[in-house]
């Protein structure tokens, strides 16, 4: 199979979200007056809570405005504090938008892919100015032919609307020659399944698939993706 149009998730696939999140949380919590000795316990509660909320969003259980509005008020409420969740959300987004850390070898990998003649697109759920800011702060932005962010598209992965709107905007886009590459089974792989697009589950940690999503391929590193693209 020759794949001409490659749709890449960003976080945990090309960009180092864990590092970006840690730095943004540090700046936010320090600004909010959390003592240095307490930073870890706040982060340890926030990170799984936030990921669970994004999973709820993927399953349609909450809305994105609700997620963004309430996650920090819920965090501080857990520690018996009342805060302005909207204000903290805005400050966190500001700090996060400045973080362009990439996963190791992401730049070299995309350079290789680009040199092979593939069209490269970012296909990401998230807040527009955050994702664009992080790409601007990274070194990988020039590799993308276009960027599709759920905020701008008006739909989010795994909905078919997200992929249909990409198809409407990209010349010569055909599902049978497109490939969705990402780490999220519920967003990226299920999205590919819903849209009839082949997918690569980027799974460097060797996680077990306990979802209904069925990836076309599963890889642990970028080299394995290059091998698939060479077939």
Short mmCIF file of N, CA and C in Angstrom, two decimals, residues 120-223:
data_model
loop_
_atom_site.label_atom_id
_atom_site.label_comp_id
_atom_site.label_asym_id
_atom_site.label_seq_id
_atom_site.Cartn_x
_atom_site.Cartn_y
_atom_site.Cartn_z
N UNK A 120 2.44 15.72 4.56
CA UNK A 120 2.39 15.58 6.01
C UNK A 120 1.42 16.61 6.59
N UNK A 121 0.49 16.11 7.41
CA UNK A 121 -0.51 16.98 8.01
C UNK A 121 -0.58 16.73 9.52
N UNK A 122 -0.74 17.80 10.28
CA UNK A 122 -1.03 17.65 11.70
C UNK A 122 -2.53 17.48 11.85
N UNK A 123 -2.94 16.49 12.63
CA UNK A 123 -4.36 16.22 12.87
C UNK A 123 -4.52 16.03 14.37
N UNK A 124 -4.86 17.10 15.06
CA UNK A 124 -4.77 17.09 16.52
C UNK A 124 -6.02 17.64 17.18
N UNK A 125 -6.40 17.05 18.29
CA UNK A 125 -7.40 17.64 19.16
C UNK A 125 -6.69 18.65 20.06
N UNK A 126 -7.36 19.74 20.36
CA UNK A 126 -6.74 20.69 21.26
C UNK A 126 -7.21 22.11 21.02
N UNK A 127 -6.62 23.00 21.80
CA UNK A 127 -6.92 24.43 21.71
C UNK A 127 -6.03 25.05 20.65
N UNK A 128 -6.62 25.79 19.76
CA UNK A 128 -5.91 26.27 18.57
C UNK A 128 -4.62 27.02 18.89
N UNK A 129 -4.71 28.06 19.71
CA UNK A 129 -3.51 28.87 19.90
C UNK A 129 -2.45 28.13 20.70
N UNK A 130 -2.85 27.15 21.50
CA UNK A 130 -1.86 26.35 22.23
C UNK A 130 -1.10 25.47 21.25
N UNK A 131 -1.81 24.73 20.43
CA UNK A 131 -1.13 23.81 19.51
C UNK A 131 -0.30 24.57 18.48
N UNK A 132 -0.82 25.67 17.98
CA UNK A 132 -0.04 26.45 17.02
C UNK A 132 1.17 27.10 17.70
N UNK A 133 1.00 27.55 18.93
CA UNK A 133 2.12 28.12 19.66
C UNK A 133 3.21 27.11 19.91
N UNK A 134 2.83 25.90 20.26
CA UNK A 134 3.82 24.86 20.52
C UNK A 134 4.54 24.45 19.25
N UNK A 135 3.82 24.38 18.15
CA UNK A 135 4.48 24.08 16.88
C UNK A 135 5.44 25.19 16.49
N UNK A 136 5.03 26.44 16.73
CA UNK A 136 5.92 27.56 16.43
C UNK A 136 7.18 27.50 17.27
N UNK A 137 7.06 27.01 18.50
CA UNK A 137 8.21 26.92 19.41
C UNK A 137 9.07 25.70 19.13
N UNK A 138 8.59 24.80 18.28
CA UNK A 138 9.34 23.59 17.94
C UNK A 138 10.13 23.81 16.66
N UNK A 139 10.83 22.76 16.24
CA UNK A 139 11.57 22.84 14.97
C UNK A 139 10.88 22.07 13.85
N UNK A 140 9.70 21.50 14.12
CA UNK A 140 9.07 20.61 13.14
C UNK A 140 7.98 21.28 12.30
N UNK A 141 7.62 22.51 12.62
CA UNK A 141 6.54 23.18 11.90
C UNK A 141 6.74 23.19 10.38
N UNK A 142 7.94 23.46 9.87
CA UNK A 142 8.11 23.55 8.41
C UNK A 142 7.79 22.26 7.64
N UNK A 143 7.74 21.14 8.33
CA UNK A 143 7.49 19.87 7.64
C UNK A 143 6.02 19.69 7.25
N UNK A 144 5.12 20.44 7.87
CA UNK A 144 3.69 20.20 7.66
C UNK A 144 3.17 20.95 6.45
N UNK A 145 2.41 20.24 5.63
CA UNK A 145 1.73 20.87 4.50
C UNK A 145 0.50 21.64 4.95
N UNK A 146 -0.11 21.20 6.04
CA UNK A 146 -1.23 21.93 6.62
C UNK A 146 -1.44 21.41 8.04
N UNK A 147 -2.19 22.17 8.82
CA UNK A 147 -2.42 21.84 10.22
C UNK A 147 -3.92 21.85 10.47
N UNK A 148 -4.43 20.76 11.04
CA UNK A 148 -5.85 20.65 11.35
C UNK A 148 -6.01 20.44 12.85
N UNK A 149 -6.63 21.41 13.50
CA UNK A 149 -6.83 21.40 14.94
C UNK A 149 -8.33 21.38 15.21
N UNK A 150 -8.76 20.56 16.14
CA UNK A 150 -10.19 20.37 16.37
C UNK A 150 -10.91 21.69 16.59
N UNK A 151 -10.30 22.62 17.30
CA UNK A 151 -10.92 23.92 17.54
C UNK A 151 -11.26 24.63 16.23
N UNK A 152 -10.38 24.53 15.26
CA UNK A 152 -10.57 25.22 13.99
C UNK A 152 -11.44 24.42 13.02
N UNK A 153 -11.31 23.12 13.09
CA UNK A 153 -12.08 22.24 12.20
C UNK A 153 -13.56 22.25 12.58
N UNK A 154 -13.84 22.40 13.88
CA UNK A 154 -15.21 22.37 14.36
C UNK A 154 -15.69 20.97 14.70
N UNK A 155 -14.74 20.05 14.81
CA UNK A 155 -15.03 18.66 15.20
C UNK A 155 -13.74 18.09 15.76
N UNK A 156 -13.86 17.03 16.54
CA UNK A 156 -12.65 16.45 17.12
C UNK A 156 -12.59 14.95 16.85
N UNK A 157 -11.36 14.45 16.81
CA UNK A 157 -11.18 13.00 16.69
C UNK A 157 -11.84 12.32 17.88
N UNK A 158 -12.54 11.22 17.72
CA UNK A 158 -12.57 10.32 16.56
C UNK A 158 -13.75 10.51 15.61
N UNK A 159 -14.41 11.66 15.64
CA UNK A 159 -15.61 11.82 14.82
C UNK A 159 -15.27 11.79 13.34
N UNK A 160 -16.18 11.26 12.55
CA UNK A 160 -15.97 11.25 11.10
C UNK A 160 -15.96 12.67 10.54
N UNK A 161 -16.67 13.58 11.20
CA UNK A 161 -16.70 14.98 10.74
C UNK A 161 -15.29 15.56 10.68
N UNK A 162 -14.46 15.23 11.66
CA UNK A 162 -13.09 15.75 11.69
C UNK A 162 -12.34 15.36 10.42
N UNK A 163 -12.43 14.10 10.05
CA UNK A 163 -11.69 13.61 8.89
C UNK A 163 -12.34 14.04 7.57
N UNK A 164 -13.66 14.16 7.56
CA UNK A 164 -14.34 14.62 6.35
C UNK A 164 -13.96 16.06 6.04
N UNK A 165 -13.78 16.87 7.07
CA UNK A 165 -13.41 18.26 6.83
C UNK A 165 -11.96 18.37 6.35
N UNK A 166 -11.11 17.46 6.79
CA UNK A 166 -9.75 17.41 6.23
C UNK A 166 -9.82 17.05 4.75
N UNK A 167 -10.61 16.03 4.44
CA UNK A 167 -10.74 15.58 3.05
C UNK A 167 -11.27 16.70 2.15
N UNK A 168 -12.17 17.52 2.69
CA UNK A 168 -12.73 18.62 1.91
C UNK A 168 -11.69 19.69 1.59
N UNK A 169 -10.68 19.82 2.45
CA UNK A 169 -9.71 20.91 2.31
C UNK A 169 -8.39 20.50 1.66
N UNK A 170 -8.16 19.20 1.53
CA UNK A 170 -6.88 18.72 1.00
C UNK A 170 -7.08 18.18 -0.41
N UNK A 171 -6.32 18.71 -1.35
CA UNK A 171 -6.41 18.24 -2.73
C UNK A 171 -5.97 16.78 -2.84
N UNK A 172 -6.68 16.04 -3.66
CA UNK A 172 -6.32 14.65 -3.96
C UNK A 172 -6.30 13.76 -2.72
N UNK A 173 -7.12 14.09 -1.73
CA UNK A 173 -7.19 13.27 -0.52
C UNK A 173 -8.16 12.12 -0.74
N UNK A 174 -7.67 10.91 -0.55
CA UNK A 174 -8.51 9.72 -0.65
C UNK A 174 -8.26 8.85 0.58
N UNK A 175 -9.30 8.39 1.24
CA UNK A 175 -9.11 7.57 2.43
C UNK A 175 -8.22 6.36 2.21
N UNK A 176 -8.26 5.77 1.02
CA UNK A 176 -7.49 4.54 0.81
C UNK A 176 -6.00 4.80 0.62
N UNK A 177 -5.60 6.07 0.47
CA UNK A 177 -4.17 6.38 0.38
C UNK A 177 -3.72 7.28 1.52
N UNK A 178 -4.57 7.40 2.54
CA UNK A 178 -4.24 8.20 3.72
C UNK A 178 -3.91 7.28 4.89
N UNK A 179 -3.16 7.82 5.84
CA UNK A 179 -2.74 7.04 7.00
C UNK A 179 -2.75 7.93 8.22
N UNK A 180 -3.48 7.52 9.27
CA UNK A 180 -3.53 8.24 10.54
C UNK A 180 -2.52 7.63 11.49
N UNK A 181 -1.65 8.47 12.05
CA UNK A 181 -0.58 8.00 12.93
C UNK A 181 -0.70 8.70 14.27
N UNK A 182 -0.86 7.93 15.34
CA UNK A 182 -0.99 8.55 16.65
C UNK A 182 -0.93 7.54 17.77
N UNK A 183 -0.87 8.06 18.99
CA UNK A 183 -0.71 7.22 20.17
C UNK A 183 -2.04 6.87 20.84
N UNK A 184 -3.11 7.59 20.49
CA UNK A 184 -4.38 7.41 21.19
C UNK A 184 -5.29 6.43 20.47
N UNK A 185 -5.62 5.35 21.14
CA UNK A 185 -6.56 4.39 20.56
C UNK A 185 -7.94 4.99 20.41
N UNK A 186 -8.38 5.75 21.40
CA UNK A 186 -9.75 6.28 21.38
C UNK A 186 -9.93 7.44 20.43
N UNK A 187 -8.88 8.21 20.17
CA UNK A 187 -8.99 9.36 19.28
C UNK A 187 -8.43 9.06 17.89
N UNK A 188 -7.17 8.64 17.83
CA UNK A 188 -6.49 8.47 16.54
C UNK A 188 -6.91 7.19 15.82
N UNK A 189 -6.82 6.07 16.52
CA UNK A 189 -7.09 4.79 15.87
C UNK A 189 -8.59 4.60 15.64
N UNK A 190 -9.39 4.91 16.66
CA UNK A 190 -10.84 4.82 16.47
C UNK A 190 -11.29 5.81 15.41
N UNK A 191 -10.65 6.97 15.37
CA UNK A 191 -10.97 7.95 14.34
C UNK A 191 -10.68 7.40 12.95
N UNK A 192 -9.54 6.75 12.80
CA UNK A 192 -9.22 6.12 11.52
C UNK A 192 -10.23 5.05 11.16
N UNK A 193 -10.61 4.24 12.15
CA UNK A 193 -11.62 3.20 11.91
C UNK A 193 -12.93 3.83 11.43
N UNK A 194 -13.35 4.89 12.11
CA UNK A 194 -14.62 5.53 11.77
C UNK A 194 -14.61 6.12 10.36
N UNK A 195 -13.43 6.63 9.97
CA UNK A 195 -13.32 7.32 8.68
C UNK A 195 -12.90 6.41 7.54
N UNK A 196 -12.63 5.14 7.83
CA UNK A 196 -12.18 4.23 6.79
C UNK A 196 -10.77 4.50 6.34
N UNK A 197 -9.94 4.97 7.28
CA UNK A 197 -8.54 5.30 6.99
C UNK A 197 -7.64 4.34 7.76
N UNK A 198 -6.63 3.80 7.09
CA UNK A 198 -5.66 2.95 7.78
C UNK A 198 -4.96 3.75 8.88
N UNK A 199 -4.46 3.05 9.89
CA UNK A 199 -3.86 3.75 11.02
C UNK A 199 -2.64 3.01 11.56
N UNK A 200 -1.76 3.79 12.16
CA UNK A 200 -0.62 3.25 12.89
C UNK A 200 -0.76 3.67 14.34
N UNK A 201 -0.81 2.68 15.22
CA UNK A 201 -0.81 2.96 16.65
C UNK A 201 0.64 3.11 17.10
N UNK A 202 1.03 4.33 17.44
CA UNK A 202 2.37 4.60 17.95
C UNK A 202 2.37 4.25 19.43
N UNK A 203 3.02 3.14 19.77
CA UNK A 203 2.89 2.55 21.10
C UNK A 203 4.27 2.20 21.67
N UNK A 204 5.10 3.21 21.94
CA UNK A 204 6.46 2.92 22.42
C UNK A 204 6.52 2.24 23.77
N UNK A 205 5.46 2.35 24.57
CA UNK A 205 5.45 1.74 25.90
C UNK A 205 4.92 0.31 25.88
N UNK A 206 4.49 -0.17 24.73
CA UNK A 206 3.99 -1.54 24.64
C UNK A 206 2.71 -1.76 25.41
N UNK A 207 1.81 -0.79 25.39
CA UNK A 207 0.54 -0.92 26.10
C UNK A 207 -0.35 -1.97 25.44
N UNK A 208 -1.27 -2.51 26.22
CA UNK A 208 -2.21 -3.50 25.71
C UNK A 208 -3.47 -2.78 25.22
N UNK A 209 -3.93 -3.15 24.05
CA UNK A 209 -5.15 -2.56 23.50
C UNK A 209 -6.36 -3.21 24.14
N UNK A 210 -7.07 -2.45 24.98
CA UNK A 210 -8.27 -2.95 25.63
C UNK A 210 -9.50 -2.19 25.15
N UNK A 211 -9.42 -1.64 23.95
CA UNK A 211 -10.52 -0.86 23.38
C UNK A 211 -11.04 -1.55 22.13
N UNK A 212 -12.18 -1.09 21.61
CA UNK A 212 -12.68 -1.66 20.35
C UNK A 212 -11.89 -1.20 19.13
N UNK A 213 -11.03 -0.21 19.28
CA UNK A 213 -10.28 0.32 18.14
C UNK A 213 -9.31 -0.72 17.59
N UNK A 214 -9.21 -0.78 16.27
CA UNK A 214 -8.35 -1.78 15.62
C UNK A 214 -7.34 -1.07 14.72
N UNK A 215 -6.08 -0.95 15.15
CA UNK A 215 -5.08 -0.32 14.30
C UNK A 215 -4.68 -1.23 13.15
N UNK A 216 -4.37 -0.63 12.01
CA UNK A 216 -3.86 -1.41 10.88
C UNK A 216 -2.46 -1.92 11.19
N UNK A 217 -1.68 -1.07 11.85
CA UNK A 217 -0.32 -1.41 12.25
C UNK A 217 -0.10 -0.94 13.68
N UNK A 218 0.88 -1.55 14.32
CA UNK A 218 1.31 -1.12 15.65
C UNK A 218 2.83 -1.03 15.64
N UNK A 219 3.37 0.08 16.14
CA UNK A 219 4.82 0.27 16.14
C UNK A 219 5.28 0.78 17.49
N UNK A 220 6.58 0.59 17.74
CA UNK A 220 7.18 1.07 18.98
C UNK A 220 8.10 2.26 18.77
N UNK A 221 8.46 2.53 17.50
CA UNK A 221 9.39 3.62 17.24
C UNK A 221 9.20 4.15 15.83
N UNK A 222 9.90 5.24 15.55
CA UNK A 222 9.78 5.87 14.23
C UNK A 222 10.33 5.00 13.11
N UNK A 223 11.38 4.25 13.40
CA UNK A 223 11.97 3.41 12.36
C UNK A 223 10.96 2.41 11.84
#
